[in-house]
């Protein structure tokens, strides 16, 4: 069964360093998302991506964040200068999109980012 | 402000019983509704989607939607210890593929 895959599963980084989180969405999906979940809190939307551009972003997704689809399969989230409060689980998700008959979003297994 | 509210629980039910999980949402324009299951330390796993008023059944799971009351629920029949997890309610707006807005989740504990 197709699935969203994320790497790495766990990343430890020093405050101020740049990190890149990687995702391979389900191959025939058109919409890609990044969400995060701080420990003990709810899942929060960061950004959505469609047709090679950002379609929507939240207040969390400030200038420190960027996304890219460098090739036909990968989807990346970059945090330029990490802060302690960026420590969270980061989830990538993908969906067909409503025009293809379903808006269900499927999540990857997540990357636990720890900023020290 | 789009809000999705869930009772955080824990909701404890005996094995074999029906677990009833509830969710309310604030944005009357919400059109798509989802239930995800999340085991501790894991990612959300989609278990049900519902778009129209009424009931939708899939195996032991039934989702119920009442748009007039802005209420969506999930029933789990014949609950098993493996159902013990946090259940997340999520909604989207009708326009395009707006992102999911999640509730905080209800922790379900099924006691053997």
mmCIF file of C-alpha atoms in Angstrom:
data_model
loop_
_atom_site.group_PDB
_atom_site.id
_atom_site.type_symbol
_atom_site.label_atom_id
_atom_site.label_comp_id
_atom_site.label_asym_id
_atom_site.label_seq_id
_atom_site.Cartn_x
_atom_site.Cartn_y
_atom_site.Cartn_z
ATOM 1 C CA UNK A 1 0.000 0.000 0.000
ATOM 2 C CA UNK A 2 1.399 3.422 -0.930
ATOM 3 C CA UNK A 3 2.588 5.497 1.984
ATOM 4 C CA UNK A 4 4.221 8.792 2.814
ATOM 5 C CA UNK A 5 7.792 8.339 3.970
ATOM 6 C CA UNK A 6 9.827 10.783 6.008
ATOM 7 C CA UNK A 7 13.502 11.001 6.857
ATOM 8 C CA UNK A 8 15.130 11.190 9.272
ATOM 9 C CA UNK A 9 12.934 9.724 11.990
ATOM 10 C CA UNK A 10 14.796 11.719 14.621
ATOM 11 C CA UNK A 11 16.992 14.780 14.267
ATOM 12 C CA UNK A 12 18.916 16.505 17.028
ATOM 13 C CA UNK A 13 20.327 19.909 16.209
ATOM 14 C CA UNK A 14 21.895 22.830 17.993
ATOM 15 C CA UNK A 15 20.011 26.077 18.310
ATOM 16 C CA UNK A 16 20.725 28.336 15.354
ATOM 17 C CA UNK A 17 21.542 25.504 12.979
ATOM 18 C CA UNK A 18 19.682 24.793 9.761
ATOM 19 C CA UNK A 19 17.750 21.555 9.359
ATOM 20 C CA UNK A 20 16.097 19.965 6.365
ATOM 21 C CA UNK A 21 13.315 17.471 6.849
ATOM 22 C CA UNK A 22 12.544 15.222 3.919
ATOM 23 C CA UNK A 23 9.376 13.594 2.695
ATOM 24 C CA UNK A 24 8.346 11.415 -0.206
ATOM 25 C CA UNK A 25 4.588 11.872 -0.706
ATOM 26 C CA UNK A 26 2.350 9.225 -2.225
ATOM 27 C CA UNK A 27 3.258 9.198 -5.894
ATOM 28 C CA UNK A 28 -0.026 10.216 -7.534
ATOM 29 C CA UNK A 29 -1.031 12.753 -4.912
ATOM 30 C CA UNK A 30 -1.107 16.406 -5.881
ATOM 31 C CA UNK A 31 -1.248 18.243 -2.547
ATOM 32 C CA UNK A 32 1.485 18.167 0.042
ATOM 33 C CA UNK A 33 1.452 19.452 3.584
ATOM 34 C CA UNK A 34 3.643 19.944 6.610
ATOM 35 C CA UNK A 35 2.162 19.813 10.085
ATOM 36 C CA UNK A 36 3.832 19.859 13.469
ATOM 37 C CA UNK A 37 2.887 18.604 16.893
ATOM 38 C CA UNK A 38 4.591 19.905 19.993
ATOM 39 C CA UNK A 39 4.632 17.278 22.730
ATOM 40 C CA UNK A 40 1.260 17.063 24.415
ATOM 41 C CA UNK A 41 -0.382 19.539 22.070
ATOM 42 C CA UNK A 42 -2.553 19.323 19.003
ATOM 43 C CA UNK A 43 -1.450 18.834 15.428
ATOM 44 C CA UNK A 44 -0.932 22.234 13.798
ATOM 45 C CA UNK A 45 -0.865 23.133 10.131
ATOM 46 C CA UNK A 46 2.278 24.771 8.764
ATOM 47 C CA UNK A 47 2.049 24.903 4.983
ATOM 48 C CA UNK A 48 0.393 23.382 1.944
ATOM 49 C CA UNK A 49 1.964 23.011 -1.484
ATOM 50 C CA UNK A 50 0.362 22.475 -4.857
ATOM 51 C CA UNK A 51 1.575 22.794 -8.430
ATOM 52 C CA UNK A 52 5.068 23.700 -7.259
ATOM 53 C CA UNK A 53 4.070 26.577 -5.081
ATOM 54 C CA UNK A 54 2.794 27.320 -1.602
ATOM 55 C CA UNK A 55 -1.004 27.385 -1.629
ATOM 56 C CA UNK A 56 -1.533 28.263 2.021
ATOM 57 C CA UNK A 57 0.544 28.826 5.136
ATOM 58 C CA UNK A 58 -0.119 29.428 8.791
ATOM 59 C CA UNK A 59 1.188 32.105 11.125
ATOM 60 C CA UNK A 60 3.735 29.579 12.385
ATOM 61 C CA UNK A 61 5.325 29.362 8.932
ATOM 62 C CA UNK A 62 7.442 32.504 9.144
ATOM 63 C CA UNK A 63 10.572 33.512 7.241
ATOM 64 C CA UNK A 64 12.611 30.864 9.043
ATOM 65 C CA UNK A 65 10.703 28.156 7.209
ATOM 66 C CA UNK A 66 10.751 27.210 3.552
ATOM 67 C CA UNK A 67 9.528 24.298 1.461
ATOM 68 C CA UNK A 68 10.737 22.886 -1.785
ATOM 69 C CA UNK A 69 10.005 20.095 -4.202
ATOM 70 C CA UNK A 70 13.484 19.677 -5.672
ATOM 71 C CA UNK A 71 12.545 16.786 -7.944
ATOM 72 C CA UNK A 72 9.540 14.702 -8.880
ATOM 73 C CA UNK A 73 9.375 12.786 -5.639
ATOM 74 C CA UNK A 74 10.837 14.665 -2.671
ATOM 75 C CA UNK A 75 9.218 17.412 -0.636
ATOM 76 C CA UNK A 76 11.361 19.187 1.928
ATOM 77 C CA UNK A 77 10.888 21.517 4.881
ATOM 78 C CA UNK A 78 13.831 23.716 5.796
ATOM 79 C CA UNK A 79 14.190 25.574 9.063
ATOM 80 C CA UNK A 80 16.942 28.119 8.622
ATOM 81 C CA UNK A 81 17.922 28.941 12.181
ATOM 82 C CA UNK A 82 16.344 26.585 14.661
ATOM 83 C CA UNK A 83 15.024 27.742 18.001
ATOM 84 C CA UNK A 84 14.317 25.721 21.114
ATOM 85 C CA UNK A 85 10.581 26.139 20.496
ATOM 86 C CA UNK A 86 10.910 24.419 17.113
ATOM 87 C CA UNK A 87 11.313 21.122 18.950
ATOM 88 C CA UNK A 88 8.335 19.045 17.853
ATOM 89 C CA UNK A 89 7.194 16.149 15.696
ATOM 90 C CA UNK A 90 6.970 17.260 12.084
ATOM 91 C CA UNK A 91 4.549 15.389 9.878
ATOM 92 C CA UNK A 92 4.384 15.413 6.123
ATOM 93 C CA UNK A 93 1.047 14.565 4.521
ATOM 94 C CA UNK A 94 -0.324 14.270 1.021
ATOM 95 C CA UNK A 95 -3.710 14.014 -0.656
ATOM 96 C CA UNK A 96 -5.255 13.642 -4.097
ATOM 97 C CA UNK A 97 -7.125 16.864 -3.783
ATOM 98 C CA UNK A 98 -10.867 17.314 -3.915
ATOM 99 C CA UNK A 99 -11.012 17.530 -7.682
ATOM 100 C CA UNK A 100 -9.796 13.955 -7.860
ATOM 101 C CA UNK A 101 -12.534 12.747 -5.564
ATOM 102 C CA UNK A 102 -11.001 12.757 -2.148
ATOM 103 C CA UNK A 103 -9.543 15.175 0.319
ATOM 104 C CA UNK A 104 -8.270 12.520 2.705
ATOM 105 C CA UNK A 105 -4.754 13.348 3.819
ATOM 106 C CA UNK A 106 -2.324 10.570 4.640
ATOM 107 C CA UNK A 107 0.493 11.212 7.053
ATOM 108 C CA UNK A 108 4.075 10.057 7.142
ATOM 109 C CA UNK A 109 5.545 8.552 10.293
ATOM 110 C CA UNK A 110 7.021 11.899 11.324
ATOM 111 C CA UNK A 111 10.405 13.397 12.154
ATOM 112 C CA UNK A 112 11.068 14.163 15.787
ATOM 113 C CA UNK A 113 13.134 17.351 15.853
ATOM 114 C CA UNK A 114 14.980 18.146 19.056
ATOM 115 C CA UNK A 115 16.716 21.507 19.298
ATOM 116 C CA UNK A 116 19.304 21.749 22.069
ATOM 117 C CA UNK B 1 -10.966 31.532 14.318
ATOM 118 C CA UNK B 2 -11.563 27.949 13.316
ATOM 119 C CA UNK B 3 -11.826 25.697 16.351
ATOM 120 C CA UNK B 4 -12.390 22.020 16.803
ATOM 121 C CA UNK B 5 -13.267 20.921 20.312
ATOM 122 C CA UNK B 6 -12.947 17.478 21.812
ATOM 123 C CA UNK B 7 -13.130 16.159 25.338
ATOM 124 C CA UNK B 8 -9.554 15.211 26.178
ATOM 125 C CA UNK B 9 -10.594 12.198 28.257
ATOM 126 C CA UNK B 10 -9.405 9.713 29.133
ATOM 127 C CA UNK B 11 -12.477 7.795 28.093
ATOM 128 C CA UNK B 12 -12.353 4.340 29.591
ATOM 129 C CA UNK B 13 -14.543 1.550 28.248
ATOM 130 C CA UNK B 14 -14.482 -2.200 28.891
ATOM 131 C CA UNK B 15 -13.458 -4.557 26.126
ATOM 132 C CA UNK B 16 -16.386 -5.361 23.864
ATOM 133 C CA UNK B 17 -18.286 -2.172 24.679
ATOM 134 C CA UNK B 18 -19.146 0.726 22.398
ATOM 135 C CA UNK B 19 -16.868 3.752 22.633
ATOM 136 C CA UNK B 20 -18.435 7.077 21.700
ATOM 137 C CA UNK B 21 -16.195 9.985 20.796
ATOM 138 C CA UNK B 22 -17.516 13.462 20.138
ATOM 139 C CA UNK B 23 -16.326 16.589 18.378
ATOM 140 C CA UNK B 24 -17.764 20.044 17.759
ATOM 141 C CA UNK B 25 -16.495 22.615 15.312
ATOM 142 C CA UNK B 26 -16.956 26.342 15.125
ATOM 143 C CA UNK B 27 -16.818 27.114 11.393
ATOM 144 C CA UNK B 28 -20.235 26.507 9.884
ATOM 145 C CA UNK B 29 -18.612 26.412 6.432
ATOM 146 C CA UNK B 30 -16.704 23.243 7.275
ATOM 147 C CA UNK B 31 -17.498 20.537 4.761
ATOM 148 C CA UNK B 32 -15.064 17.670 5.211
ATOM 149 C CA UNK B 33 -14.677 15.776 8.457
ATOM 150 C CA UNK B 34 -12.147 13.182 9.449
ATOM 151 C CA UNK B 35 -11.253 10.948 12.316
ATOM 152 C CA UNK B 36 -7.648 10.005 12.847
ATOM 153 C CA UNK B 37 -6.197 7.583 15.353
ATOM 154 C CA UNK B 38 -2.854 8.409 16.926
ATOM 155 C CA UNK B 39 -0.895 6.000 19.044
ATOM 156 C CA UNK B 40 1.567 7.544 21.463
ATOM 157 C CA UNK B 41 4.627 8.824 19.628
ATOM 158 C CA UNK B 42 3.207 7.890 16.224
ATOM 159 C CA UNK B 43 1.630 9.770 13.359
ATOM 160 C CA UNK B 44 -2.108 10.297 12.769
ATOM 161 C CA UNK B 45 -3.704 7.411 10.908
ATOM 162 C CA UNK B 46 -6.873 8.111 8.937
ATOM 163 C CA UNK B 47 -9.737 5.860 9.969
ATOM 164 C CA UNK B 48 -12.881 7.621 8.712
ATOM 165 C CA UNK B 49 -13.978 10.484 6.511
ATOM 166 C CA UNK B 50 -17.504 11.869 6.274
ATOM 167 C CA UNK B 51 -18.902 14.633 4.104
ATOM 168 C CA UNK B 52 -22.704 14.402 4.363
ATOM 169 C CA UNK B 53 -25.144 14.518 7.232
ATOM 170 C CA UNK B 54 -25.982 11.130 8.670
ATOM 171 C CA UNK B 55 -24.061 7.985 9.429
ATOM 172 C CA UNK B 56 -21.205 6.291 7.637
ATOM 173 C CA UNK B 57 -20.130 2.818 8.662
ATOM 174 C CA UNK B 58 -16.830 1.062 8.036
ATOM 175 C CA UNK B 59 -16.333 -2.182 9.879
ATOM 176 C CA UNK B 60 -16.500 -1.531 13.615
ATOM 177 C CA UNK B 61 -16.417 2.235 13.091
ATOM 178 C CA UNK B 62 -19.376 4.548 12.497
ATOM 179 C CA UNK B 63 -18.984 8.260 11.896
ATOM 180 C CA UNK B 64 -21.980 10.509 12.452
ATOM 181 C CA UNK B 65 -22.311 14.054 11.167
ATOM 182 C CA UNK B 66 -24.856 16.719 12.053
ATOM 183 C CA UNK B 67 -23.983 19.966 10.300
ATOM 184 C CA UNK B 68 -26.893 21.882 11.818
ATOM 185 C CA UNK B 69 -25.494 21.172 15.280
ATOM 186 C CA UNK B 70 -21.882 21.390 14.068
ATOM 187 C CA UNK B 71 -21.230 18.042 15.613
ATOM 188 C CA UNK B 72 -19.414 14.942 14.455
ATOM 189 C CA UNK B 73 -18.953 11.716 16.364
ATOM 190 C CA UNK B 74 -17.223 8.386 16.085
ATOM 191 C CA UNK B 75 -18.589 5.141 17.469
ATOM 192 C CA UNK B 76 -16.335 2.148 17.912
ATOM 193 C CA UNK B 77 -18.226 -1.099 18.376
ATOM 194 C CA UNK B 78 -16.762 -4.158 20.096
ATOM 195 C CA UNK B 79 -13.885 -2.094 21.439
ATOM 196 C CA UNK B 80 -10.553 -3.871 21.694
ATOM 197 C CA UNK B 81 -7.487 -3.057 23.813
ATOM 198 C CA UNK B 82 -5.691 -2.300 20.526
ATOM 199 C CA UNK B 83 -8.156 0.564 20.012
ATOM 200 C CA UNK B 84 -6.560 2.343 22.964
ATOM 201 C CA UNK B 85 -5.162 5.516 21.417
ATOM 202 C CA UNK B 86 -5.897 9.202 20.997
ATOM 203 C CA UNK B 87 -8.613 9.939 18.458
ATOM 204 C CA UNK B 88 -8.262 13.196 16.569
ATOM 205 C CA UNK B 89 -11.141 14.985 14.924
ATOM 206 C CA UNK B 90 -10.189 17.158 11.931
ATOM 207 C CA UNK B 91 -12.190 19.409 9.628
ATOM 208 C CA UNK B 92 -11.589 21.418 6.464
ATOM 209 C CA UNK B 93 -13.368 24.245 4.697
ATOM 210 C CA UNK B 94 -15.039 23.623 1.356
ATOM 211 C CA UNK B 95 -12.767 25.754 -0.773
ATOM 212 C CA UNK B 96 -10.045 23.817 -2.492
ATOM 213 C CA UNK B 97 -7.830 21.747 -0.308
ATOM 214 C CA UNK B 98 -7.687 23.863 2.771
ATOM 215 C CA UNK B 99 -5.621 22.389 5.526
ATOM 216 C CA UNK B 100 -6.937 20.229 8.297
ATOM 217 C CA UNK B 101 -7.834 21.876 11.573
ATOM 218 C CA UNK B 102 -7.389 19.372 14.350
ATOM 219 C CA UNK B 103 -8.895 19.050 17.765
ATOM 220 C CA UNK B 104 -6.676 18.156 20.703
ATOM 221 C CA UNK B 105 -7.929 14.608 20.629
ATOM 222 C CA UNK B 106 -9.707 12.259 23.009
ATOM 223 C CA UNK B 107 -7.659 9.588 24.700
ATOM 224 C CA UNK B 108 -9.466 6.261 24.672
ATOM 225 C CA UNK B 109 -8.533 3.447 26.999
ATOM 226 C CA UNK B 110 -10.103 0.029 26.418
ATOM 227 C CA UNK B 111 -9.832 -2.116 29.513
ATOM 228 C CA UNK B 112 -9.441 -5.874 29.002
#
